[in-house]
Amino acid sequence: MNDSGQSAGSAAGSKRKDVLRNQQTLLDAAAAVFVTSGVEAPVRDIAAKAGVGTGTIYRHFPTRADLVIAVYRHQVEACAEAGPTLLTTSPTPHAALEQWVDLFVDFLVTKHGLAAALRSDSSGFETLHAYFLDRLLPTCTQLLDAAVASGEISPGLDAYQLMRGIGNLCIGAESDSRYDARRLVGLLVAGLRRPS
């Protein structure tokens, strides 16, 4: 390969990285807006949060469903990747679990809106739900196992049970300003601690 071929390949690789970075910025902005305003938030709000024009969002995600699904997958990956990182950076495994649950609650608020956004495509939603379980159950299990091994919580709690319980506490939180799901979830996670 000659120098010009290498330069073209390098430029294409650089452009792909820029596109991926821009998509990540858009997904982070959309996730933040969805958490505070729901999945029906205006695209212009997401664009403003990301610092781009609305056309940029539509170029990456032609429909709202495309954007919502991409945010869903982005948040699943962020939650899955956060677990091991939190275990190494938090003072205790229980503290890591608490921090991870906060991320999970943010995700659940978006997820509940997703169900409404994908109402007409139940098979698509089932596929995403299976993806959600495949990626997040192992992470939650790892956090619970570490907290049990450290003696902070009692053994016997299944990750699916915990995630399901947290999910149930979050239902309706996005549409009722008087309901503070995060506070109740915090009490649930604090209640996992073994008495001193």
Tab-separated table of C-alpha atoms in Angstrom:
chain	number	residue	atom	x	y	z
A	1	MET	CA	0.000	0.000	0.000
A	2	ASN	CA	1.362	3.437	-0.823
A	3	ASP	CA	1.400	6.478	1.463
A	4	SER	CA	-1.739	7.970	-0.042
A	5	GLY	CA	-3.622	4.702	0.610
A	6	GLN	CA	-2.464	4.713	4.221
A	7	SER	CA	-3.490	8.351	4.596
A	8	ALA	CA	-6.926	7.652	3.157
A	9	GLY	CA	-7.357	4.648	5.466
A	10	SER	CA	-6.208	6.686	8.439
A	11	ALA	CA	-8.597	9.514	7.538
A	12	ALA	CA	-11.494	7.056	7.163
A	13	GLY	CA	-10.668	5.504	10.545
A	14	SER	CA	-10.501	8.937	12.101
A	15	LYS	CA	-13.839	9.861	10.557
A	16	ARG	CA	-15.438	6.640	11.898
A	17	LYS	CA	-14.147	7.494	15.390
A	18	ASP	CA	-15.629	10.988	15.080
A	19	VAL	CA	-18.985	9.547	13.981
A	20	LEU	CA	-18.977	7.100	16.905
A	21	ARG	CA	-18.005	9.858	19.354
A	22	ASN	CA	-20.792	12.086	17.978
A	23	GLN	CA	-23.300	9.235	18.324
A	24	GLN	CA	-22.189	8.658	21.914
A	25	THR	CA	-22.639	12.362	22.666
A	26	LEU	CA	-26.130	12.281	21.132
A	27	LEU	CA	-27.055	9.136	23.063
A	28	ASP	CA	-25.792	10.587	26.350
A	29	ALA	CA	-27.784	13.762	25.742
A	30	ALA	CA	-30.923	11.857	24.720
A	31	ALA	CA	-30.668	9.599	27.781
A	32	ALA	CA	-30.382	12.619	30.085
A	33	VAL	CA	-33.365	14.324	28.448
A	34	PHE	CA	-35.431	11.116	28.486
A	35	VAL	CA	-34.766	10.658	32.216
A	36	THR	CA	-36.001	14.171	33.017
A	37	SER	CA	-38.677	14.656	30.330
A	38	GLY	CA	-39.633	11.200	29.027
A	39	VAL	CA	-39.152	9.611	25.615
A	40	GLU	CA	-41.598	12.009	23.986
A	41	ALA	CA	-39.309	14.979	24.720
A	42	PRO	CA	-38.843	17.262	21.702
A	43	VAL	CA	-35.858	16.435	19.518
A	44	ARG	CA	-34.819	20.104	19.725
A	45	ASP	CA	-34.278	19.619	23.512
A	46	ILE	CA	-31.980	16.676	22.830
A	47	ALA	CA	-30.152	18.613	20.123
A	48	ALA	CA	-29.663	21.571	22.476
A	49	LYS	CA	-28.316	19.286	25.225
A	50	ALA	CA	-25.905	17.662	22.736
A	51	GLY	CA	-24.888	20.995	21.208
A	52	VAL	CA	-25.935	20.002	17.674
A	53	GLY	CA	-28.703	20.804	15.221
A	54	THR	CA	-31.834	18.647	14.969
A	55	GLY	CA	-30.734	17.548	11.491
A	56	THR	CA	-27.714	15.835	13.020
A	57	ILE	CA	-29.971	13.748	15.232
A	58	TYR	CA	-32.201	12.763	12.313
A	59	ARG	CA	-29.140	11.885	10.223
A	60	HIS	CA	-28.061	9.353	12.877
A	61	PHE	CA	-31.545	8.274	14.008
A	62	PRO	CA	-34.218	8.768	11.311
A	63	THR	CA	-37.159	7.965	13.631
A	64	ARG	CA	-37.908	8.468	17.311
A	65	ALA	CA	-38.074	4.672	17.721
A	66	ASP	CA	-34.525	4.394	16.286
A	67	LEU	CA	-33.318	6.946	18.818
A	68	VAL	CA	-35.141	5.354	21.749
A	69	ILE	CA	-33.808	1.885	20.900
A	70	ALA	CA	-30.274	3.246	20.535
A	71	VAL	CA	-30.545	5.005	23.913
A	72	TYR	CA	-31.892	1.806	25.459
A	73	ARG	CA	-28.931	-0.226	24.164
A	74	HIS	CA	-26.502	2.540	25.117
A	75	GLN	CA	-27.813	2.601	28.677
A	76	VAL	CA	-27.747	-1.190	28.973
A	77	GLU	CA	-24.091	-1.162	27.922
A	78	ALA	CA	-23.279	1.717	30.298
A	79	CYS	CA	-24.888	-0.168	33.205
A	80	ALA	CA	-23.166	-3.419	32.287
A	81	GLU	CA	-19.750	-1.759	32.023
A	82	ALA	CA	-20.223	0.327	35.189
A	83	GLY	CA	-20.529	-2.661	37.533
A	84	PRO	CA	-16.931	-3.932	37.364
A	85	THR	CA	-15.589	-0.370	37.350
A	86	LEU	CA	-17.576	0.548	40.460
A	87	LEU	CA	-16.321	-2.552	42.260
A	88	THR	CA	-12.736	-1.395	41.774
A	89	THR	CA	-13.321	2.308	42.538
A	90	SER	CA	-15.868	2.223	45.381
A	91	PRO	CA	-14.880	1.957	49.024
A	92	THR	CA	-16.990	-1.208	49.504
A	93	PRO	CA	-18.952	-3.650	47.351
A	94	HIS	CA	-22.209	-2.417	48.930
A	95	ALA	CA	-21.296	1.164	47.976
A	96	ALA	CA	-20.638	-0.084	44.424
A	97	LEU	CA	-24.047	-1.762	44.409
A	98	GLU	CA	-25.728	1.461	45.593
A	99	GLN	CA	-24.055	3.481	42.841
A	100	TRP	CA	-24.904	0.886	40.213
A	101	VAL	CA	-28.538	0.826	41.322
A	102	ASP	CA	-28.682	4.627	40.813
A	103	LEU	CA	-27.597	4.118	37.192
A	104	PHE	CA	-30.083	1.282	36.835
A	105	VAL	CA	-32.943	3.481	38.104
A	106	ASP	CA	-32.099	6.153	35.510
A	107	PHE	CA	-32.178	3.447	32.870
A	108	LEU	CA	-35.514	2.079	34.086
A	109	VAL	CA	-37.199	5.465	33.723
A	110	THR	CA	-36.176	5.442	30.046
A	111	LYS	CA	-37.096	1.761	29.664
A	112	HIS	CA	-40.671	2.334	30.809
A	113	GLY	CA	-41.072	5.010	28.150
A	114	LEU	CA	-39.587	2.636	25.622
A	115	ALA	CA	-42.405	0.158	26.143
A	116	ALA	CA	-44.911	2.797	25.074
A	117	ALA	CA	-42.747	3.922	22.153
A	118	LEU	CA	-42.509	0.353	20.807
A	119	ARG	CA	-46.085	-0.716	21.569
A	120	SER	CA	-46.709	-1.789	17.965
A	121	ASP	CA	-43.586	-3.997	17.791
A	122	SER	CA	-43.864	-6.526	20.622
A	123	SER	CA	-41.278	-8.893	19.096
A	124	GLY	CA	-38.768	-6.030	18.893
A	125	PHE	CA	-39.405	-5.173	22.513
A	126	GLU	CA	-39.025	-8.826	23.568
A	127	THR	CA	-35.662	-8.976	21.788
A	128	LEU	CA	-34.496	-5.847	23.617
A	129	HIS	CA	-35.742	-7.202	26.950
A	130	ALA	CA	-33.773	-10.433	26.413
A	131	TYR	CA	-30.699	-8.316	25.590
A	132	PHE	CA	-31.291	-6.320	28.788
A	133	LEU	CA	-31.382	-9.489	30.909
A	134	ASP	CA	-28.384	-11.081	29.172
A	135	ARG	CA	-26.226	-7.997	29.784
A	136	LEU	CA	-27.411	-6.821	33.213
A	137	LEU	CA	-28.130	-9.977	35.218
A	138	PRO	CA	-24.434	-10.998	35.248
A	139	THR	CA	-23.407	-7.487	36.336
A	140	CYS	CA	-25.939	-7.365	39.168
A	141	THR	CA	-24.943	-10.912	40.198
A	142	GLN	CA	-21.284	-9.869	40.326
A	143	LEU	CA	-22.128	-6.891	42.564
A	144	LEU	CA	-24.319	-8.969	44.883
A	145	ASP	CA	-21.719	-11.750	45.102
A	146	ALA	CA	-19.014	-9.229	46.019
A	147	ALA	CA	-21.217	-7.683	48.732
A	148	VAL	CA	-21.996	-11.159	50.124
A	149	ALA	CA	-18.310	-12.139	50.044
A	150	SER	CA	-17.409	-8.966	51.970
A	151	GLY	CA	-20.029	-9.797	54.601
A	152	GLU	CA	-22.035	-6.634	53.913
A	153	ILE	CA	-25.215	-8.417	52.853
A	154	SER	CA	-26.681	-11.846	53.544
A	155	PRO	CA	-26.524	-14.510	50.847
A	156	GLY	CA	-29.603	-15.751	49.043
A	157	LEU	CA	-30.822	-12.734	47.096
A	158	ASP	CA	-31.047	-13.455	43.393
A	159	ALA	CA	-30.062	-10.675	40.949
A	160	TYR	CA	-33.269	-11.165	38.968
A	161	GLN	CA	-35.369	-10.700	42.115
A	162	LEU	CA	-33.522	-7.518	43.045
A	163	MET	CA	-33.731	-6.063	39.536
A	164	ARG	CA	-37.415	-6.965	39.280
A	165	GLY	CA	-38.134	-5.385	42.674
A	166	ILE	CA	-36.322	-2.192	41.699
A	167	GLY	CA	-38.177	-2.168	38.387
A	168	ASN	CA	-41.520	-2.480	40.145
A	169	LEU	CA	-40.661	0.414	42.468
A	170	CYS	CA	-39.870	2.565	39.418
A	171	ILE	CA	-43.159	1.986	37.580
A	172	GLY	CA	-44.990	5.265	37.139
A	173	ALA	CA	-42.171	7.388	38.574
A	174	GLU	CA	-41.746	9.236	35.281
A	175	SER	CA	-45.329	10.508	35.337
A	176	ASP	CA	-45.919	11.260	39.047
A	177	SER	CA	-43.879	14.114	40.468
A	178	ARG	CA	-45.045	13.274	44.011
A	179	TYR	CA	-43.572	9.757	43.816
A	180	ASP	CA	-39.853	9.430	44.559
A	181	ALA	CA	-38.879	5.959	43.355
A	182	ARG	CA	-35.195	6.674	43.932
A	183	ARG	CA	-35.836	7.172	47.666
A	184	LEU	CA	-37.702	3.876	47.958
A	185	VAL	CA	-35.077	2.037	45.933
A	186	GLY	CA	-32.421	3.552	48.218
A	187	LEU	CA	-34.275	2.185	51.239
A	188	LEU	CA	-34.466	-1.233	49.580
A	189	VAL	CA	-30.718	-1.328	48.882
A	190	ALA	CA	-29.876	0.000	52.362
A	191	GLY	CA	-32.086	-2.724	53.804
A	192	LEU	CA	-29.908	-5.400	52.193
A	193	ARG	CA	-27.122	-4.588	54.657
A	194	ARG	CA	-26.455	-7.087	57.403
A	195	PRO	CA	-26.994	-5.654	60.874
A	196	SER	CA	-23.710	-4.662	62.500
